Coordinates of C-alpha atoms in Angstrom, one line a residue:
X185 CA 0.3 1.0 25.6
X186 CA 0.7 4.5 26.2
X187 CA -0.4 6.6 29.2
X188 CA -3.4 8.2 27.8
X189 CA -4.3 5.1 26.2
X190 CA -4.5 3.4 29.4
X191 CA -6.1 7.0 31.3
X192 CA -8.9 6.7 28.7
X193 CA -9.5 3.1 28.6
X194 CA -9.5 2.8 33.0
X195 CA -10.0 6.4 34.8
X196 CA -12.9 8.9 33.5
X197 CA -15.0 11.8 35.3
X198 CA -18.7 11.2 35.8
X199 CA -20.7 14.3 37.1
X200 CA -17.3 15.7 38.3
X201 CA -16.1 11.8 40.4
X202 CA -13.6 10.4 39.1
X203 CA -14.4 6.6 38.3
X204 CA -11.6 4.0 37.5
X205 CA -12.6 0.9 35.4
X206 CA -13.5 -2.8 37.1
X207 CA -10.3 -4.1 35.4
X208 CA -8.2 -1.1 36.8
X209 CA -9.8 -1.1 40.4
X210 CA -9.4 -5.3 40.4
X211 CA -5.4 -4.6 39.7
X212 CA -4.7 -2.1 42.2
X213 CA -6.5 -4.5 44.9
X214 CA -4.2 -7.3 43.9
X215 CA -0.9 -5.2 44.5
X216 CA -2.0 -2.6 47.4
X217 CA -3.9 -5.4 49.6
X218 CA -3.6 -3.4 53.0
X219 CA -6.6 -1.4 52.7
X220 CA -4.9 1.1 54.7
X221 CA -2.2 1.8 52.1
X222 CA -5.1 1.1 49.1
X223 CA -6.7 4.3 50.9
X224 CA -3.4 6.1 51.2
X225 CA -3.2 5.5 47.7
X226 CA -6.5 7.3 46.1
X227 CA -6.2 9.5 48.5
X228 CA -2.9 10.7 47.6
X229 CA -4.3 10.5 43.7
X230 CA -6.8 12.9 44.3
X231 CA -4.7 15.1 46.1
X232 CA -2.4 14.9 42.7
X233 CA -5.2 15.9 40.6
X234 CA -6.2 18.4 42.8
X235 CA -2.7 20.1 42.7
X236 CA -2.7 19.8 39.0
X237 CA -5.9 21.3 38.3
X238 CA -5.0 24.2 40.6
X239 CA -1.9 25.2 38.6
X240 CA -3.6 24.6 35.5
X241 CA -1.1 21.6 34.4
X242 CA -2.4 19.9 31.4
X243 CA -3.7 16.5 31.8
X244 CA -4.8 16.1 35.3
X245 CA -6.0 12.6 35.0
X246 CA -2.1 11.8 33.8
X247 CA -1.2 13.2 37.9
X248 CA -4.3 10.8 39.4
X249 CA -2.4 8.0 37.7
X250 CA 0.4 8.4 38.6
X251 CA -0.5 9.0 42.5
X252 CA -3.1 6.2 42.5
X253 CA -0.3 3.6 41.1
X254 CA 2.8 4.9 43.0
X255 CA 2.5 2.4 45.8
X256 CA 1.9 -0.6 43.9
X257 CA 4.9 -2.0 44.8
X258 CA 4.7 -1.5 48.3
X259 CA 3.4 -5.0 49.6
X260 CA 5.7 -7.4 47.6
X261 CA 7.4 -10.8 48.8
X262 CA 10.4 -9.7 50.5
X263 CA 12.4 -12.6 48.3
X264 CA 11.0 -11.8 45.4
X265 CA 11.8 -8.5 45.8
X266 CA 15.2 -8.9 46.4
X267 CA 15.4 -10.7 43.3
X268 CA 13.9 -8.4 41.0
X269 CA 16.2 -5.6 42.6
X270 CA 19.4 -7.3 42.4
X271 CA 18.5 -8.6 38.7
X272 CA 17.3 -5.2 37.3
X273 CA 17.8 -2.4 40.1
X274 CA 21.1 -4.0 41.1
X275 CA 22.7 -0.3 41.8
X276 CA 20.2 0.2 44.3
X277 CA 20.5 -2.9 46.1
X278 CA 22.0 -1.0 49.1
X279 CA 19.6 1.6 49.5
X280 CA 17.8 1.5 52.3
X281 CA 14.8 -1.6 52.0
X282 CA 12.1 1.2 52.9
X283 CA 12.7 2.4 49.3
X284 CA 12.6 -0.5 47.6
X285 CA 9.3 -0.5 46.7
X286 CA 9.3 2.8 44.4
X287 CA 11.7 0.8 41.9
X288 CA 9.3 -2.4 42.2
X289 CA 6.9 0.0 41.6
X290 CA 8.1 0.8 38.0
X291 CA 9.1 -2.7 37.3
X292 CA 5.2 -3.3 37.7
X293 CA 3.9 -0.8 35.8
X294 CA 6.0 -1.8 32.4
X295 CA 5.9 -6.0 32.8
X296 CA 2.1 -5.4 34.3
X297 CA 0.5 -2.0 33.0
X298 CA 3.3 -2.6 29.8
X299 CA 3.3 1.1 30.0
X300 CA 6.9 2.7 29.3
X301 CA 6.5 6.9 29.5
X302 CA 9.3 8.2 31.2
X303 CA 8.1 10.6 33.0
X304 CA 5.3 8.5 34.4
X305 CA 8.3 5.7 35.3
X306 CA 10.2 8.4 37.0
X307 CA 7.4 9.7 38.8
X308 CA 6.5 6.3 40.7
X309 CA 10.4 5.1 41.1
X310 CA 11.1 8.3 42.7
X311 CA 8.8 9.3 44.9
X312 CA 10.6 8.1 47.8
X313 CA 13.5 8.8 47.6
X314 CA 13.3 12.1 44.8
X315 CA 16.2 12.9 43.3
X316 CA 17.7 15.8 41.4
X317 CA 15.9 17.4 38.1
X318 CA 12.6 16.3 39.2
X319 CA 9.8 16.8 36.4
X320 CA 6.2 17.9 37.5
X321 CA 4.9 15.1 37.6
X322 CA 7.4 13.7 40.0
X323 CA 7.6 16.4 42.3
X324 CA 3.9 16.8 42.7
X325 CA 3.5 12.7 43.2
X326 CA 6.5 12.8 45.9
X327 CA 5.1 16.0 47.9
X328 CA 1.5 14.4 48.0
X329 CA 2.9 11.4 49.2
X330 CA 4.4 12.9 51.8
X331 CA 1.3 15.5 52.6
X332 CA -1.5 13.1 52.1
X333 CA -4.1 14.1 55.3
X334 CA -4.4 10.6 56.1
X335 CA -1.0 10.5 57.0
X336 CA -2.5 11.9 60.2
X337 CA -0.8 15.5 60.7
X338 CA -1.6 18.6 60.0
X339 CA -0.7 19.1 56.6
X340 CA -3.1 21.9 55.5
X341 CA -0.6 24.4 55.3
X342 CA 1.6 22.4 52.2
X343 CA -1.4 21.3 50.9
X344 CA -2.2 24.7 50.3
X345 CA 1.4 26.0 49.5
X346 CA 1.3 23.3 46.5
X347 CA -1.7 24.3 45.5
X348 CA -0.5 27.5 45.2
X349 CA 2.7 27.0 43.1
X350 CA 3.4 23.5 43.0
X351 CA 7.3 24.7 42.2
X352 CA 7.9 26.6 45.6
X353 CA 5.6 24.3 47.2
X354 CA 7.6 21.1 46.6
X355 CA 10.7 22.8 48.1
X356 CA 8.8 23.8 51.0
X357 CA 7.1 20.0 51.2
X358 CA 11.0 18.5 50.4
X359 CA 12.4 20.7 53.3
X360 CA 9.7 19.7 55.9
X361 CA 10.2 16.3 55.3
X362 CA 13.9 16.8 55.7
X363 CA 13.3 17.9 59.0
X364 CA 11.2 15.5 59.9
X365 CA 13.3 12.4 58.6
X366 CA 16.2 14.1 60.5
X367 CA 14.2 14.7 64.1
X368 CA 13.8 10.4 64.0
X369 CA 17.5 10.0 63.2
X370 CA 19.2 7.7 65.9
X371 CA 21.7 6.1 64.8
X372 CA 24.5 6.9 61.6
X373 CA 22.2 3.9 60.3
X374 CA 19.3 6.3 60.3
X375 CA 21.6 8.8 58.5
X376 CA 22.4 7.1 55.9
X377 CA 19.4 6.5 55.2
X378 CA 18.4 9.9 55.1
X379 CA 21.3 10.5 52.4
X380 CA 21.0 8.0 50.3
X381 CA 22.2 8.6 47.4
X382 CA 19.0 10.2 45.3
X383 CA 17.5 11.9 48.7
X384 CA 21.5 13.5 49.0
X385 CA 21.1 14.8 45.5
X386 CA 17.5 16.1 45.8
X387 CA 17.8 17.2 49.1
X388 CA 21.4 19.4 47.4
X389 CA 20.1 20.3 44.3
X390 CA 16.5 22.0 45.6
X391 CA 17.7 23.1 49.0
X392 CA 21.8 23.7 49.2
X393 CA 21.6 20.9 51.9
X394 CA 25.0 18.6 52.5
X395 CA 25.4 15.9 55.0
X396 CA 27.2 17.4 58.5
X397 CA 28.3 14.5 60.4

């Protein structure tokens, strides 16, 4: 199944609300079961949307989807997991855990939604992390991620900037959470974390930033 296959069949707009089938709403609930993070999650889809409609991206329901489904593999068994990372993410297996779930994530939507688009693959198992040569879709489902208001800052500012021109907006988003990540570092642990190999590469490749020890 494609993308807008699936878009069609699960997530339409009724008198301007978007509305996501029984079958659709039934699956996220069995993979996101903190409501917490299920709230996180449609909250960061409709930011998504919102972002793409305002710079007139093609498709918006395509940047809902991908937002809504980008934490589905957040609350996994910590075995199995492992497993599935080691078996078929095994050159990740010593990022950091805390991004682990962004590749679970794409394993789930091809063996579970059976949906293989690129793009939309790339978006969820990146939006941790990021990574160099980000698409649209990617860089507006990582910056949302990181902006969504129920995070519990004040985020109206990069809401707006990616609102504005999602391209300048994700490098401003990318370089505040750079900052951010780097004002909780403790420990070289905590660093290497930070500079992982994707985030090293993003953070490189969109803002000239290296690793000083």
């Amino acid at each position: 199944m494609n993308s807008n296959t699936f878009i069609n069949e699960n997530i339409c707009l009724k008198e301007g609300k978007i509305i996501l089938s029984d079958d659709f709403l039934l699956f996220l609930k069995s993979k996101i079961t903190d409501e917490r993070r299920y709230r996180h999650s449609l909250s960061v889809a409709l930011l998504c949307y919102e972002v793409a409609i305002a710079n007139k991206l093609e498709n918006p329901l395509l940047y809902y989807f991908a937002g809504v489904i980008h934490d589905i593999g957040k609350n996994f068994d910590k075995e199995i997991e492992e497993s599935i990372i080691d078996k078929y993410y095994h050159d990740y297996l010593n990022f950091p855990k805390y991004a682990y779930h962004q590749f679970i994530g794409e394993y789930l939507v091809m063996h579970d939604l059976v949906i293989f688009e690129d793009d939309l693959l790339n978006a969820v198992k990146y939006h941790c992390t990021g990574r160099e040569r980000m698409s649209p879709l990617e860089k507006i489902v990582y910056a949302c991620d990181k902006i969504d208001p129920l995070r519990g800052f004040d985020s109206s500012k990069l809401i707006e900037a990616m609102k504005k021109d999602y391209v300048s907006g994700f490098k401003t988003v990318l370089k505040a959470n750079y900052e951010f990540l780097l004002s909780k570092t403790a420990s070289r642990n905590d660093l290497d974390g930070i500079f992982n190999p994707l985030s090293a590469k993003c953070f490189k490749y969109y803002l000239g930033i290296e690793r000083k020890e």
